[in-house]
Amino acid sequence: MISKSQQLLLVIGLCLSVASSADVDCTERPKFVNPTKCCPIHEFISVEVKEKCQQYNVTPSEQPPMSDEQSGEGRHRHHHHHHHHPRIFQQQCLVSCIFNETGFYEDNKLDETKLDDYLKLTIPDDVQLQTVTKEAFISCAAKAKEFKDKFGNRPRPSPPPSQSMCPRKPAFLTGCVYFNLLQNCPPTIWNNSAECSENREFFKNCKSPRRRPSSEDKSAA
């Protein structure tokens, strides 16, 4: 059973995109489908970690409000802090908490040995998924470092008074990992329906022509 926190991270992952392709109509976005219906990825957030981070857990809507960097267009319209939905800050704190508890990503560095141990513990019966997940983390950790090196630190919007300011890089990394997993979902668990295939091809091949790195993308810290 997919947990609420995992659904949240999957939705975050779907909000990322890569280069365009002539074989896909990038002018029309397909109808949104919950990614858990397409690739029911096994739970790899342990019960212990979820309990320790429960205070940050939120239930995602079918298509939650996107932050500026997720929508790819908000940066051109919004410049004030109050436009950042409170859930975005809570998501960042949830993912940051998870990373702190697992210990395989500390000080902006991926510890592959700890990641191996953690994946063997949480998904012991699926070696293929362990491999795909590890490869996704390695690839996305490199992308996170590239963003950091290229753009450095930029001013951050302030969270609502009742919420904490948490690092963004874990959320960036996790979104990238889940998006990577959706693109490389093992065929044994992939739902090969028309809507799932359309969504995967769109997010794999298309990006908004107006999308530019936002201040939140650039800091990713």
PDB file of N, CA and C in Angstrom, residues 163-214:
ATOM      1  N   GLN A 163       5.151  28.064  10.456  1.00  0.00           N
ATOM      2  CA  GLN A 163       5.952  26.999   9.880  1.00  0.00           C
ATOM      3  C   GLN A 163       7.439  27.330   9.909  1.00  0.00           C
ATOM      4  N   SER A 164       8.235  26.259   9.847  1.00  0.00           N
ATOM      5  CA  SER A 164       9.688  26.400   9.918  1.00  0.00           C
ATOM      6  C   SER A 164      10.292  26.583   8.529  1.00  0.00           C
ATOM      7  N   MET A 165      11.488  27.130   8.501  1.00  0.00           N
ATOM      8  CA  MET A 165      12.258  27.246   7.268  1.00  0.00           C
ATOM      9  C   MET A 165      13.149  26.016   7.162  1.00  0.00           C
ATOM     10  N   CYS A 166      12.893  25.166   6.176  1.00  0.00           N
ATOM     11  CA  CYS A 166      13.646  23.926   6.020  1.00  0.00           C
ATOM     12  C   CYS A 166      14.433  23.938   4.711  1.00  0.00           C
ATOM     13  N   PRO A 167      15.515  23.158   4.632  1.00  0.00           N
ATOM     14  CA  PRO A 167      16.310  23.103   3.399  1.00  0.00           C
ATOM     15  C   PRO A 167      15.467  22.654   2.217  1.00  0.00           C
ATOM     16  N   ARG A 168      15.774  23.169   1.043  1.00  0.00           N
ATOM     17  CA  ARG A 168      15.028  22.802  -0.154  1.00  0.00           C
ATOM     18  C   ARG A 168      15.679  21.663  -0.940  1.00  0.00           C
ATOM     19  N   LYS A 169      16.975  21.483  -0.797  1.00  0.00           N
ATOM     20  CA  LYS A 169      17.660  20.501  -1.631  1.00  0.00           C
ATOM     21  C   LYS A 169      17.108  19.082  -1.462  1.00  0.00           C
ATOM     22  N   PRO A 170      16.788  18.607  -0.240  1.00  0.00           N
ATOM     23  CA  PRO A 170      16.199  17.272  -0.129  1.00  0.00           C
ATOM     24  C   PRO A 170      14.911  17.117  -0.930  1.00  0.00           C
ATOM     25  N   ALA A 171      14.059  18.157  -0.935  1.00  0.00           N
ATOM     26  CA  ALA A 171      12.815  18.090  -1.705  1.00  0.00           C
ATOM     27  C   ALA A 171      13.112  18.075  -3.198  1.00  0.00           C
ATOM     28  N   PHE A 172      14.077  18.892  -3.620  1.00  0.00           N
ATOM     29  CA  PHE A 172      14.496  18.899  -5.024  1.00  0.00           C
ATOM     30  C   PHE A 172      15.003  17.515  -5.419  1.00  0.00           C
ATOM     31  N   LEU A 173      15.863  16.937  -4.587  1.00  0.00           N
ATOM     32  CA  LEU A 173      16.448  15.634  -4.880  1.00  0.00           C
ATOM     33  C   LEU A 173      15.381  14.548  -4.921  1.00  0.00           C
ATOM     34  N   THR A 174      14.464  14.570  -3.952  1.00  0.00           N
ATOM     35  CA  THR A 174      13.431  13.545  -3.884  1.00  0.00           C
ATOM     36  C   THR A 174      12.482  13.630  -5.067  1.00  0.00           C
ATOM     37  N   GLY A 175      12.094  14.854  -5.428  1.00  0.00           N
ATOM     38  CA  GLY A 175      11.235  15.012  -6.593  1.00  0.00           C
ATOM     39  C   GLY A 175      11.899  14.464  -7.841  1.00  0.00           C
ATOM     40  N   CYS A 176      13.179  14.746  -7.996  1.00  0.00           N
ATOM     41  CA  CYS A 176      13.942  14.244  -9.132  1.00  0.00           C
ATOM     42  C   CYS A 176      13.998  12.720  -9.121  1.00  0.00           C
ATOM     43  N   VAL A 177      14.223  12.133  -7.953  1.00  0.00           N
ATOM     44  CA  VAL A 177      14.322  10.675  -7.833  1.00  0.00           C
ATOM     45  C   VAL A 177      13.017  10.000  -8.236  1.00  0.00           C
ATOM     46  N   TYR A 178      11.897  10.518  -7.715  1.00  0.00           N
ATOM     47  CA  TYR A 178      10.617   9.892  -8.036  1.00  0.00           C
ATOM     48  C   TYR A 178      10.262  10.075  -9.507  1.00  0.00           C
ATOM     49  N   PHE A 179      10.585  11.219 -10.063  1.00  0.00           N
ATOM     50  CA  PHE A 179      10.345  11.433 -11.479  1.00  0.00           C
ATOM     51  C   PHE A 179      11.192  10.472 -12.302  1.00  0.00           C
ATOM     52  N   ASN A 180      12.442  10.280 -11.886  1.00  0.00           N
ATOM     53  CA  ASN A 180      13.334   9.340 -12.548  1.00  0.00           C
ATOM     54  C   ASN A 180      12.778   7.926 -12.475  1.00  0.00           C
ATOM     55  N   LEU A 181      12.240   7.564 -11.309  1.00  0.00           N
ATOM     56  CA  LEU A 181      11.671   6.229 -11.141  1.00  0.00           C
ATOM     57  C   LEU A 181      10.453   6.028 -12.028  1.00  0.00           C
ATOM     58  N   LEU A 182       9.648   7.074 -12.191  1.00  0.00           N
ATOM     59  CA  LEU A 182       8.481   6.961 -13.056  1.00  0.00           C
ATOM     60  C   LEU A 182       8.907   6.754 -14.510  1.00  0.00           C
ATOM     61  N   GLN A 183       9.960   7.445 -14.918  1.00  0.00           N
ATOM     62  CA  GLN A 183      10.456   7.271 -16.285  1.00  0.00           C
ATOM     63  C   GLN A 183      11.034   5.877 -16.493  1.00  0.00           C
ATOM     64  N   ASN A 184      11.645   5.339 -15.454  1.00  0.00           N
ATOM     65  CA  ASN A 184      12.318   4.044 -15.557  1.00  0.00           C
ATOM     66  C   ASN A 184      11.613   2.974 -14.737  1.00  0.00           C
ATOM     67  N   CYS A 185      10.313   3.130 -14.585  1.00  0.00           N
ATOM     68  CA  CYS A 185       9.521   2.179 -13.797  1.00  0.00           C
ATOM     69  C   CYS A 185       9.699   0.766 -14.352  1.00  0.00           C
ATOM     70  N   PRO A 186      10.036  -0.202 -13.500  1.00  0.00           N
ATOM     71  CA  PRO A 186      10.182  -1.579 -13.967  1.00  0.00           C
ATOM     72  C   PRO A 186       8.913  -2.054 -14.669  1.00  0.00           C
ATOM     73  N   PRO A 187       9.034  -2.681 -15.830  1.00  0.00           N
ATOM     74  CA  PRO A 187       7.855  -3.112 -16.592  1.00  0.00           C
ATOM     75  C   PRO A 187       6.956  -4.070 -15.828  1.00  0.00           C
ATOM     76  N   THR A 188       7.510  -4.743 -14.831  1.00  0.00           N
ATOM     77  CA  THR A 188       6.706  -5.690 -14.057  1.00  0.00           C
ATOM     78  C   THR A 188       5.642  -5.009 -13.210  1.00  0.00           C
ATOM     79  N   ILE A 189       5.818  -3.710 -12.910  1.00  0.00           N
ATOM     80  CA  ILE A 189       4.822  -3.009 -12.093  1.00  0.00           C
ATOM     81  C   ILE A 189       4.199  -1.818 -12.820  1.00  0.00           C
ATOM     82  N   TRP A 190       4.674  -1.505 -14.019  1.00  0.00           N
ATOM     83  CA  TRP A 190       4.145  -0.351 -14.753  1.00  0.00           C
ATOM     84  C   TRP A 190       2.739  -0.617 -15.285  1.00  0.00           C
ATOM     85  N   ASN A 191       1.827   0.327 -15.074  1.00  0.00           N
ATOM     86  CA  ASN A 191       0.467   0.257 -15.603  1.00  0.00           C
ATOM     87  C   ASN A 191       0.479   0.841 -17.012  1.00  0.00           C
ATOM     88  N   ASN A 192       0.418  -0.012 -18.002  1.00  0.00           N
ATOM     89  CA  ASN A 192       0.583   0.420 -19.386  1.00  0.00           C
ATOM     90  C   ASN A 192      -0.717   0.928 -20.009  1.00  0.00           C
ATOM     91  N   SER A 193      -1.471   1.695 -19.247  1.00  0.00           N
ATOM     92  CA  SER A 193      -2.713   2.265 -19.768  1.00  0.00           C
ATOM     93  C   SER A 193      -2.384   3.465 -20.648  1.00  0.00           C
ATOM     94  N   ALA A 194      -3.362   3.901 -21.439  1.00  0.00           N
ATOM     95  CA  ALA A 194      -3.144   5.032 -22.341  1.00  0.00           C
ATOM     96  C   ALA A 194      -2.817   6.301 -21.562  1.00  0.00           C
ATOM     97  N   GLU A 195      -3.573   6.553 -20.475  1.00  0.00           N
ATOM     98  CA  GLU A 195      -3.363   7.789 -19.719  1.00  0.00           C
ATOM     99  C   GLU A 195      -2.008   7.804 -19.032  1.00  0.00           C
ATOM    100  N   CYS A 196      -1.568   6.652 -18.546  1.00  0.00           N
ATOM    101  CA  CYS A 196      -0.252   6.595 -17.901  1.00  0.00           C
ATOM    102  C   CYS A 196       0.863   6.798 -18.922  1.00  0.00           C
ATOM    103  N   SER A 197       0.718   6.161 -20.068  1.00  0.00           N
ATOM    104  CA  SER A 197       1.733   6.293 -21.108  1.00  0.00           C
ATOM    105  C   SER A 197       1.815   7.721 -21.619  1.00  0.00           C
ATOM    106  N   GLU A 198       0.658   8.363 -21.794  1.00  0.00           N
ATOM    107  CA  GLU A 198       0.638   9.745 -22.270  1.00  0.00           C
ATOM    108  C   GLU A 198       1.324  10.673 -21.271  1.00  0.00           C
ATOM    109  N   ASN A 199       1.024  10.486 -19.985  1.00  0.00           N
ATOM    110  CA  ASN A 199       1.630  11.342 -18.963  1.00  0.00           C
ATOM    111  C   ASN A 199       3.133  11.123 -18.884  1.00  0.00           C
ATOM    112  N   ARG A 200       3.554   9.870 -18.925  1.00  0.00           N
ATOM    113  CA  ARG A 200       4.990   9.599 -18.823  1.00  0.00           C
ATOM    114  C   ARG A 200       5.740  10.203 -20.012  1.00  0.00           C
ATOM    115  N   GLU A 201       5.193  10.048 -21.216  1.00  0.00           N
ATOM    116  CA  GLU A 201       5.855  10.596 -22.391  1.00  0.00           C
ATOM    117  C   GLU A 201       5.897  12.119 -22.360  1.00  0.00           C
ATOM    118  N   PHE A 202       4.810  12.731 -21.871  1.00  0.00           N
ATOM    119  CA  PHE A 202       4.779  14.191 -21.808  1.00  0.00           C
ATOM    120  C   PHE A 202       5.831  14.716 -20.846  1.00  0.00           C
ATOM    121  N   PHE A 203       5.853  14.175 -19.624  1.00  0.00           N
ATOM    122  CA  PHE A 203       6.798  14.668 -18.622  1.00  0.00           C
ATOM    123  C   PHE A 203       8.234  14.253 -18.927  1.00  0.00           C
ATOM    124  N   LYS A 204       8.379  13.204 -19.722  1.00  0.00           N
ATOM    125  CA  LYS A 204       9.718  12.767 -20.103  1.00  0.00           C
ATOM    126  C   LYS A 204      10.300  13.658 -21.197  1.00  0.00           C
ATOM    127  N   ASN A 205       9.448  14.157 -22.074  1.00  0.00           N
ATOM    128  CA  ASN A 205       9.928  14.837 -23.271  1.00  0.00           C
ATOM    129  C   ASN A 205       9.617  16.319 -23.385  1.00  0.00           C
ATOM    130  N   CYS A 206       8.728  16.823 -22.529  1.00  0.00           N
ATOM    131  CA  CYS A 206       8.273  18.198 -22.719  1.00  0.00           C
ATOM    132  C   CYS A 206       8.611  19.098 -21.542  1.00  0.00           C
ATOM    133  N   LYS A 207       8.776  20.351 -21.843  1.00  0.00           N
ATOM    134  CA  LYS A 207       8.919  21.365 -20.819  1.00  0.00           C
ATOM    135  C   LYS A 207       8.308  22.645 -21.354  1.00  0.00           C
ATOM    136  N   SER A 208       7.925  23.498 -20.438  1.00  0.00           N
ATOM    137  CA  SER A 208       7.373  24.777 -20.855  1.00  0.00           C
ATOM    138  C   SER A 208       8.451  25.591 -21.541  1.00  0.00           C
ATOM    139  N   PRO A 209       8.179  26.130 -22.748  1.00  0.00           N
ATOM    140  CA  PRO A 209       9.197  26.923 -23.436  1.00  0.00           C
ATOM    141  C   PRO A 209       9.580  28.179 -22.679  1.00  0.00           C
ATOM    142  N   ARG A 210       8.710  28.584 -21.722  1.00  0.00           N
ATOM    143  CA  ARG A 210       9.000  29.788 -20.949  1.00  0.00           C
ATOM    144  C   ARG A 210       9.688  29.488 -19.639  1.00  0.00           C
ATOM    145  N   ARG A 211       9.872  28.187 -19.347  1.00  0.00           N
ATOM    146  CA  ARG A 211      10.419  27.821 -18.041  1.00  0.00           C
ATOM    147  C   ARG A 211      11.864  28.268 -17.907  1.00  0.00           C
ATOM    148  N   ARG A 212      12.154  28.950 -16.839  1.00  0.00           N
ATOM    149  CA  ARG A 212      13.520  29.318 -16.476  1.00  0.00           C
ATOM    150  C   ARG A 212      13.710  28.995 -15.002  1.00  0.00           C
ATOM    151  N   PRO A 213      14.919  28.712 -14.565  1.00  0.00           N
ATOM    152  CA  PRO A 213      15.135  28.384 -13.153  1.00  0.00           C
ATOM    153  C   PRO A 213      14.648  29.514 -12.263  1.00  0.00           C
ATOM    154  N   SER A 214      13.823  29.167 -11.288  1.00  0.00           N
ATOM    155  CA  SER A 214      13.320  30.168 -10.352  1.00  0.00           C
ATOM    156  C   SER A 214      14.290  30.321  -9.198  1.00  0.00           C
TER     157      SER A 214
END
